[in-house]
mmCIF file of C-alpha atoms in Angstrom:
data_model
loop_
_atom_site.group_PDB
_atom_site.id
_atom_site.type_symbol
_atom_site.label_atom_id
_atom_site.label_comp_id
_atom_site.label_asym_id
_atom_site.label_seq_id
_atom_site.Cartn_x
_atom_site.Cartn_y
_atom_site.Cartn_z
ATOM 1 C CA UNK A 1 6.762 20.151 16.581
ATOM 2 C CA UNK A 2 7.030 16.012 16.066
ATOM 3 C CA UNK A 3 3.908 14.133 15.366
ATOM 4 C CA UNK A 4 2.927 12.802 18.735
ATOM 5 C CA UNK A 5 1.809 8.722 19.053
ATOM 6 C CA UNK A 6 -2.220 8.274 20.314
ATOM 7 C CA UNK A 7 -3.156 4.698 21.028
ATOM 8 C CA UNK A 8 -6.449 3.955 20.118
ATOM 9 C CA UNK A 9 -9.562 2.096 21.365
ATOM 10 C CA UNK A 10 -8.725 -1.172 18.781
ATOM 11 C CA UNK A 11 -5.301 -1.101 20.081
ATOM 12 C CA UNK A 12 -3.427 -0.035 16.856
ATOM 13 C CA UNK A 13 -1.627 3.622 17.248
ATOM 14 C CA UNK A 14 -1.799 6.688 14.769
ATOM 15 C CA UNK A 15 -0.582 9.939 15.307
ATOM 16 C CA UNK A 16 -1.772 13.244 16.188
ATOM 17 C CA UNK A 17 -0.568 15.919 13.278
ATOM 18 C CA UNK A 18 -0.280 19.130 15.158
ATOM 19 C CA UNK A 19 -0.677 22.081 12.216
ATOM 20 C CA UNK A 20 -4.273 20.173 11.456
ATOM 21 C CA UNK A 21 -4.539 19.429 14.837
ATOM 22 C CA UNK A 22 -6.228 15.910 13.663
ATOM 23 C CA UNK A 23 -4.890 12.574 14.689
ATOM 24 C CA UNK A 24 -4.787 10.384 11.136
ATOM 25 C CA UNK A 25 -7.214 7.847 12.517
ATOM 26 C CA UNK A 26 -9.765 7.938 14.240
ATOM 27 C CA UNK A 27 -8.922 8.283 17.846
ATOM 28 C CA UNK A 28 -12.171 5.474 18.351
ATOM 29 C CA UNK A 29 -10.171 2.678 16.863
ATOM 30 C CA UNK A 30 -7.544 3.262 13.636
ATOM 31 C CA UNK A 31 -8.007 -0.526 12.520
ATOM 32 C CA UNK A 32 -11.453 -0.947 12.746
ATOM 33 C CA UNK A 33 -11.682 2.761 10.567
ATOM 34 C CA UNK A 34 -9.210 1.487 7.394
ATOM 35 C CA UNK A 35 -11.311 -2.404 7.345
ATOM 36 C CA UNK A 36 -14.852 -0.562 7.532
ATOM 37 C CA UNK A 37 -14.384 2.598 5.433
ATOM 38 C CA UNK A 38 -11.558 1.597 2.814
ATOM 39 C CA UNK A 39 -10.979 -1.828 2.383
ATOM 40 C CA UNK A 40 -14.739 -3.116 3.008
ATOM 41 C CA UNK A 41 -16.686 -0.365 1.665
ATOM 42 C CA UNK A 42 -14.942 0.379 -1.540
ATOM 43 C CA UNK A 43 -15.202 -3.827 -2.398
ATOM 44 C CA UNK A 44 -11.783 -4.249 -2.300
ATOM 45 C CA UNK A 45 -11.684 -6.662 -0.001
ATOM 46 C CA UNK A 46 -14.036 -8.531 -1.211
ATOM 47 C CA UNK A 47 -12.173 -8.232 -4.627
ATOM 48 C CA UNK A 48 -9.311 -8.998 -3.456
ATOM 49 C CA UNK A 49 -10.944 -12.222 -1.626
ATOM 50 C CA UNK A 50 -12.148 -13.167 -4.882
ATOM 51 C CA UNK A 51 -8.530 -13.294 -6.615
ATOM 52 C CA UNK A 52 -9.703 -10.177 -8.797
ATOM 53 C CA UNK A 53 -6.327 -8.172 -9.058
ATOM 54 C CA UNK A 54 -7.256 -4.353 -7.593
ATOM 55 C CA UNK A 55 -5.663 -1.033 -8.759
ATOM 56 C CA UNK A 56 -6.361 1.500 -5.017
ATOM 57 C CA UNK A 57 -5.853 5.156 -5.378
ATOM 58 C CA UNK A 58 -5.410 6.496 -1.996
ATOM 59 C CA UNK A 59 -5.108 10.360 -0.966
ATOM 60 C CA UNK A 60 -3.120 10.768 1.931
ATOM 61 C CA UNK A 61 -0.505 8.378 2.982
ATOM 62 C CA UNK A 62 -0.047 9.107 6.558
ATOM 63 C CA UNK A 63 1.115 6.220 8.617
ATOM 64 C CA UNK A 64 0.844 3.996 6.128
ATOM 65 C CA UNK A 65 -1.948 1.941 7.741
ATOM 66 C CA UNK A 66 -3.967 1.629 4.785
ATOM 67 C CA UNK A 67 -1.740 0.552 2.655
ATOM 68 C CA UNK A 68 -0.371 -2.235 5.213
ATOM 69 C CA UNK A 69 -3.987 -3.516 5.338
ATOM 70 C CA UNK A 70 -4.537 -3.627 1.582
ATOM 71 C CA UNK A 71 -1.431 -5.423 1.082
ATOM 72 C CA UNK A 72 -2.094 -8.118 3.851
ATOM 73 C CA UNK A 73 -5.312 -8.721 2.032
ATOM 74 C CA UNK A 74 -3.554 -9.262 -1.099
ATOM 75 C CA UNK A 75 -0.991 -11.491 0.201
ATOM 76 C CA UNK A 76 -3.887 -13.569 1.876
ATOM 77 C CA UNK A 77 -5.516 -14.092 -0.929
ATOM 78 C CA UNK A 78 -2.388 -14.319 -3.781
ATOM 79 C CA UNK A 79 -3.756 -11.416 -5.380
ATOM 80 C CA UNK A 80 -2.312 -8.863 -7.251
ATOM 81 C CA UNK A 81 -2.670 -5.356 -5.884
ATOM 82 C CA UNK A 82 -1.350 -1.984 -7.481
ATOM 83 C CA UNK A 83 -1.059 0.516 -4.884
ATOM 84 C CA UNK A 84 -0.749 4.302 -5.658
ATOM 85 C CA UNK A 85 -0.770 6.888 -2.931
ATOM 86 C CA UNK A 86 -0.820 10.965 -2.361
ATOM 87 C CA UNK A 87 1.179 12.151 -0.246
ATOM 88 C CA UNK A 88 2.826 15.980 0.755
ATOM 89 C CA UNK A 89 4.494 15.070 3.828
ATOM 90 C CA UNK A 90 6.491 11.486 4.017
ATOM 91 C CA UNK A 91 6.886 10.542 7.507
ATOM 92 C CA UNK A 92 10.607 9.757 8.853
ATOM 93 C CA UNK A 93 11.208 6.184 9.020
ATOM 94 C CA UNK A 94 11.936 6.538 12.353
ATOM 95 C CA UNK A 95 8.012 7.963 13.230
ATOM 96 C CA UNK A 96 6.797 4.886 10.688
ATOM 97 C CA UNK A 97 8.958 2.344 13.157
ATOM 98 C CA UNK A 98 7.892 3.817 16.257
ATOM 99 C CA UNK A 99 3.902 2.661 15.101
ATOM 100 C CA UNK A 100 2.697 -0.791 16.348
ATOM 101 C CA UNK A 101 1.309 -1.455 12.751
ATOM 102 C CA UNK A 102 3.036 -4.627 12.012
ATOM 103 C CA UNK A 103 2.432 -5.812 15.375
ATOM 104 C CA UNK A 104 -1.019 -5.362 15.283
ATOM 105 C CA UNK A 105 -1.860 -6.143 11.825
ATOM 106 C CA UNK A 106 0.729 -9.286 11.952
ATOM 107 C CA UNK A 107 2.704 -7.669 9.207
ATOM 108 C CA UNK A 108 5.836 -7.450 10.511
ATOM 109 C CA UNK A 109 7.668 -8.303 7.604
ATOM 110 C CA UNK A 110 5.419 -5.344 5.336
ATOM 111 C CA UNK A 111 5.961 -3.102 8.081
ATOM 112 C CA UNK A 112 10.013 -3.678 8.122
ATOM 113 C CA UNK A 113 9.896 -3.246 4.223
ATOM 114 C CA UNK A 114 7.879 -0.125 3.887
ATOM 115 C CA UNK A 115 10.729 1.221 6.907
ATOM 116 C CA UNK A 116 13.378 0.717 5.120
ATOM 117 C CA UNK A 117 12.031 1.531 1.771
ATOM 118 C CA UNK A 118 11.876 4.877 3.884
ATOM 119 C CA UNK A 119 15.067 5.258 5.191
ATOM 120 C CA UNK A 120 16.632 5.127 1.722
ATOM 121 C CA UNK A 121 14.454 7.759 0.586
ATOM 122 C CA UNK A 122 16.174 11.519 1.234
ATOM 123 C CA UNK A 123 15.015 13.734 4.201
ATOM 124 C CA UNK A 124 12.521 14.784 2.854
ATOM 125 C CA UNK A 125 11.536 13.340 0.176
ATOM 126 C CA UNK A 126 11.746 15.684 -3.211
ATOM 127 C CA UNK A 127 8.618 16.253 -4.962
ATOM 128 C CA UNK A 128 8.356 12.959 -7.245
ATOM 129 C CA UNK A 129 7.245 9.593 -7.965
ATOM 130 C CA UNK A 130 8.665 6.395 -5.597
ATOM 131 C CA UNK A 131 8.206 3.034 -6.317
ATOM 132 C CA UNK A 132 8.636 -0.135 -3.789
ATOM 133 C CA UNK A 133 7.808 -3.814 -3.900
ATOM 134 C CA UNK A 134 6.353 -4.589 -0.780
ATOM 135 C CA UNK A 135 6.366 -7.702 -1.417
ATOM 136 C CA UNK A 136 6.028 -10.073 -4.515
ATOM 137 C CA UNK A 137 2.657 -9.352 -6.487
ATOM 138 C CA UNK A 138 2.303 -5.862 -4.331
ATOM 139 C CA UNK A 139 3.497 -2.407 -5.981
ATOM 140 C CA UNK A 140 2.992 0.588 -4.404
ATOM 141 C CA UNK A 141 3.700 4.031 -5.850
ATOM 142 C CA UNK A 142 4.148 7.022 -3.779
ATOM 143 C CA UNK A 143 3.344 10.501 -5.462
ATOM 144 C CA UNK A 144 4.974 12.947 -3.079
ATOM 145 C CA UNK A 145 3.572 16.568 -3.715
ATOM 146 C CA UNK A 146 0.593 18.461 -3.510
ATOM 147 C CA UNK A 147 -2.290 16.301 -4.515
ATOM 148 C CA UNK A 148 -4.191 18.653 -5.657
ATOM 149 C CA UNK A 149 -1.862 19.385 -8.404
ATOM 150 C CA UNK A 150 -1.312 15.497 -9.586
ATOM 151 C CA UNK A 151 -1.770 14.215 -12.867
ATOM 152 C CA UNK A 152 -4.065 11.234 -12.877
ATOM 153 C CA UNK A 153 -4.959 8.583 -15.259
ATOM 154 C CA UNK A 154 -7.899 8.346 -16.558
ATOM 155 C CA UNK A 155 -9.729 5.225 -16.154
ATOM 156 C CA UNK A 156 -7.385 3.529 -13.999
ATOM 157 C CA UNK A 157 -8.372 2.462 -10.624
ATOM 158 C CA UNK A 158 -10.980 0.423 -9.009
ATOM 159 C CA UNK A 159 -11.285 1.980 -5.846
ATOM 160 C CA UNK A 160 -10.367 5.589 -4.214
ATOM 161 C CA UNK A 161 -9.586 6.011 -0.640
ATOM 162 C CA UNK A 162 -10.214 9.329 0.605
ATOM 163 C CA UNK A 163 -8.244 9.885 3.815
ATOM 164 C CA UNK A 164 -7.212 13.321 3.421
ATOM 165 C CA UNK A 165 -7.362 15.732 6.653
ATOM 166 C CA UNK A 166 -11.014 16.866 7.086
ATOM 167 C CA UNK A 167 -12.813 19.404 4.856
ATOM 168 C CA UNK A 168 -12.336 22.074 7.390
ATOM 169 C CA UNK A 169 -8.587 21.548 8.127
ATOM 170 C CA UNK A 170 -7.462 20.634 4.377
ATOM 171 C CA UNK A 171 -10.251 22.364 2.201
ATOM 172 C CA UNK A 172 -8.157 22.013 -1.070
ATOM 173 C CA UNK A 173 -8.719 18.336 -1.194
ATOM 174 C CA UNK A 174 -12.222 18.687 -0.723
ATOM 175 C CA UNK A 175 -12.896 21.181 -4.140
ATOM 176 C CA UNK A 176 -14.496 20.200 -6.991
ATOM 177 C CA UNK A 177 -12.190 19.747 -9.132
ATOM 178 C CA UNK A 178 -9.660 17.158 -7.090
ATOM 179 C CA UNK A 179 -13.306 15.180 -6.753
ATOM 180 C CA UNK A 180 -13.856 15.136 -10.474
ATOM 181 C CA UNK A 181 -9.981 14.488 -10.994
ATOM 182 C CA UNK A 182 -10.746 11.187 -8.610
ATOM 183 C CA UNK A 183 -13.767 10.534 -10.649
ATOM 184 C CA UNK A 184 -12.150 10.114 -13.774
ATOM 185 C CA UNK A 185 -9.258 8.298 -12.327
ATOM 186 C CA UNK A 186 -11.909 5.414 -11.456
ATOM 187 C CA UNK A 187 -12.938 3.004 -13.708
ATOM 188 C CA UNK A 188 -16.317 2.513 -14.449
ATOM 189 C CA UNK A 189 -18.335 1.268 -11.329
ATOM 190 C CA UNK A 190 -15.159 2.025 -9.052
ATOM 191 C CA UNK A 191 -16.160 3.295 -5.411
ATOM 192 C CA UNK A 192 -14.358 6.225 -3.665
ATOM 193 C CA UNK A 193 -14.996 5.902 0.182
ATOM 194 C CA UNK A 194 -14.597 8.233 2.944
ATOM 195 C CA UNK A 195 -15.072 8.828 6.553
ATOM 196 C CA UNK A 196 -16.745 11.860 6.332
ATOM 197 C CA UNK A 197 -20.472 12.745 5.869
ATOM 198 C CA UNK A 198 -20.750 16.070 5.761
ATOM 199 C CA UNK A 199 -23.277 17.479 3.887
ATOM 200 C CA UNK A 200 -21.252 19.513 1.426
ATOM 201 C CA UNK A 201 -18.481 16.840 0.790
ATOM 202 C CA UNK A 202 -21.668 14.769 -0.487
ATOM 203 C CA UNK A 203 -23.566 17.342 -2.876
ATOM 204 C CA UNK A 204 -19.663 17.730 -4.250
ATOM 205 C CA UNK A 205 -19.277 14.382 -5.111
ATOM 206 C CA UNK A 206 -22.682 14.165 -6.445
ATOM 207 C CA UNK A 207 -22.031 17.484 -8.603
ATOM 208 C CA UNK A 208 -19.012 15.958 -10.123
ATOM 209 C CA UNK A 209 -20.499 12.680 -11.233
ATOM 210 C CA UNK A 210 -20.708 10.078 -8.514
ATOM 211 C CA UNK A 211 -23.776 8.266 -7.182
ATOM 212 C CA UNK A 212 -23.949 8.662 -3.330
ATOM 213 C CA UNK A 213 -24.480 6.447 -1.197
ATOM 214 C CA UNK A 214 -24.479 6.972 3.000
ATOM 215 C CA UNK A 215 -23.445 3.916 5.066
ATOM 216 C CA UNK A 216 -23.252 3.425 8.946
ATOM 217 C CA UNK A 217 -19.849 4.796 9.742
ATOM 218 C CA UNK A 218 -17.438 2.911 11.481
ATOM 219 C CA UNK A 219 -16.788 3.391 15.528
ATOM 220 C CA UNK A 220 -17.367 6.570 16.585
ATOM 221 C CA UNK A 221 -19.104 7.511 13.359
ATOM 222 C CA UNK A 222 -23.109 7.226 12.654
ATOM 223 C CA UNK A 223 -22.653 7.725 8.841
ATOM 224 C CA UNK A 224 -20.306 7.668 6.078
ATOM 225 C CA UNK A 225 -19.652 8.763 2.350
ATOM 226 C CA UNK A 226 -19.627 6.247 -0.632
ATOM 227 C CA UNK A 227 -19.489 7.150 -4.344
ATOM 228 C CA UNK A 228 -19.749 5.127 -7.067
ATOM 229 C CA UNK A 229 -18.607 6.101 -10.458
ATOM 230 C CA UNK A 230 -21.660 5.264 -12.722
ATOM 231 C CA UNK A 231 -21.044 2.024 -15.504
ATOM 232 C CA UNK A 232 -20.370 3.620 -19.181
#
């Protein structure tokens, strides 16, 4: 069954993934989700802002919308951004065209790049690692696998965006030990960020080493998950 289009409140569209049945955004606005739970709430905006180059570890690809955003900020700002992402499915190119992201976001150009970085890729994609320049100063990586399973570097990344499916729908990137792998992937002080706040994603990421904190969610959302990897 093909991943159905949903508009959403902010305008921008996702897509509704029928064997989770889950839409990859928030059906309350997909935009105003990736600024207020990724980009804001892990500092990389504000990093970015600052000219401080990032390293982003993001689980789950999707529609690419996160990534777009991150790299608009970068280009913004002339700021060097490392993008790596997790991801088991790869959308067609044609599904990743058929999104108003560049539209929205006033990325066309990113948007146009990341399709036909796509469409060169097989159908679909082998199990590997893909690399594209999205644009000068802007590398993104795509691991294409299970993420569970990935090999991580240590020490690595500044921020981790958790936008996997929800607990209940994708439990196996919810487990203890993907948290801890994400933990050690971060340097130290790096924020992981998610939209979820449920009560055992929080004692998880507390068991495995991060310091919790619970922000106002974005639309839709009362509360959400930050964790910040502790300094030493």
């Amino acid at each position: 069954m093909p991943h159905a289009i949903r508009r959403t409140a902010d305008g921008t569209d996702t897509l509704y993934h029928p064997a989770y049945s889950q839409t990859y955004h928030s059906h309350h606005g997909a935009l105003a989700e990736a600024r207020h739970v990724f980009l804001e709430a892990t500092g990389v905006a504000d990093r970015l802002a600052r000219r401080t180059s990032a390293a982003v570890l993001e689980v789950g690809f999707g529609t690419g919308l996160n990534a777009l955003l991150t790299a608009q900020a970068a280009l913004q700002h002339g700021t060097p951004l490392t993008f790596v992402s997790l991801e088991r499915e790869v959308l067609p190119a044609a599904t990743l065209a058929a999104l108003n992201h560049g539209a929205v976001l006033d990325v066309q150009p990113l948007a146009d790049a990341l399709v036909a970085w796509r469409a060169s890729l097989p159908a679909p994609v082998p199990v590997g690692r893909y690399a594209c320049d999205l644009a000068p100063s802007v590398a993104l990586h795509l691991l294409v696998g299970d993420a569970a399973s990935a090999v991580l570097p240590s020490n690595a990344f500044d921020a981790v965006y958790l936008d996997a499916f929800s607990p209940d729908a994708n439990p196996g990137l919810w487990t203890a030990p993907f948290l801890a792998g994400l933990c050690a992937s971060l340097r130290p002080g790096g924020r992981l960020a998610t939209y979820s706040a449920k009560g055992s994603v929080r004692r998880t990421l507390q068991a495995v080493g991060f310091a919790i904190e619970k922000r106002p969610g974005p639309p839709g959302k009362r509360e959400m998950l930050v964790g910040v990897k502790p300094p030493g």
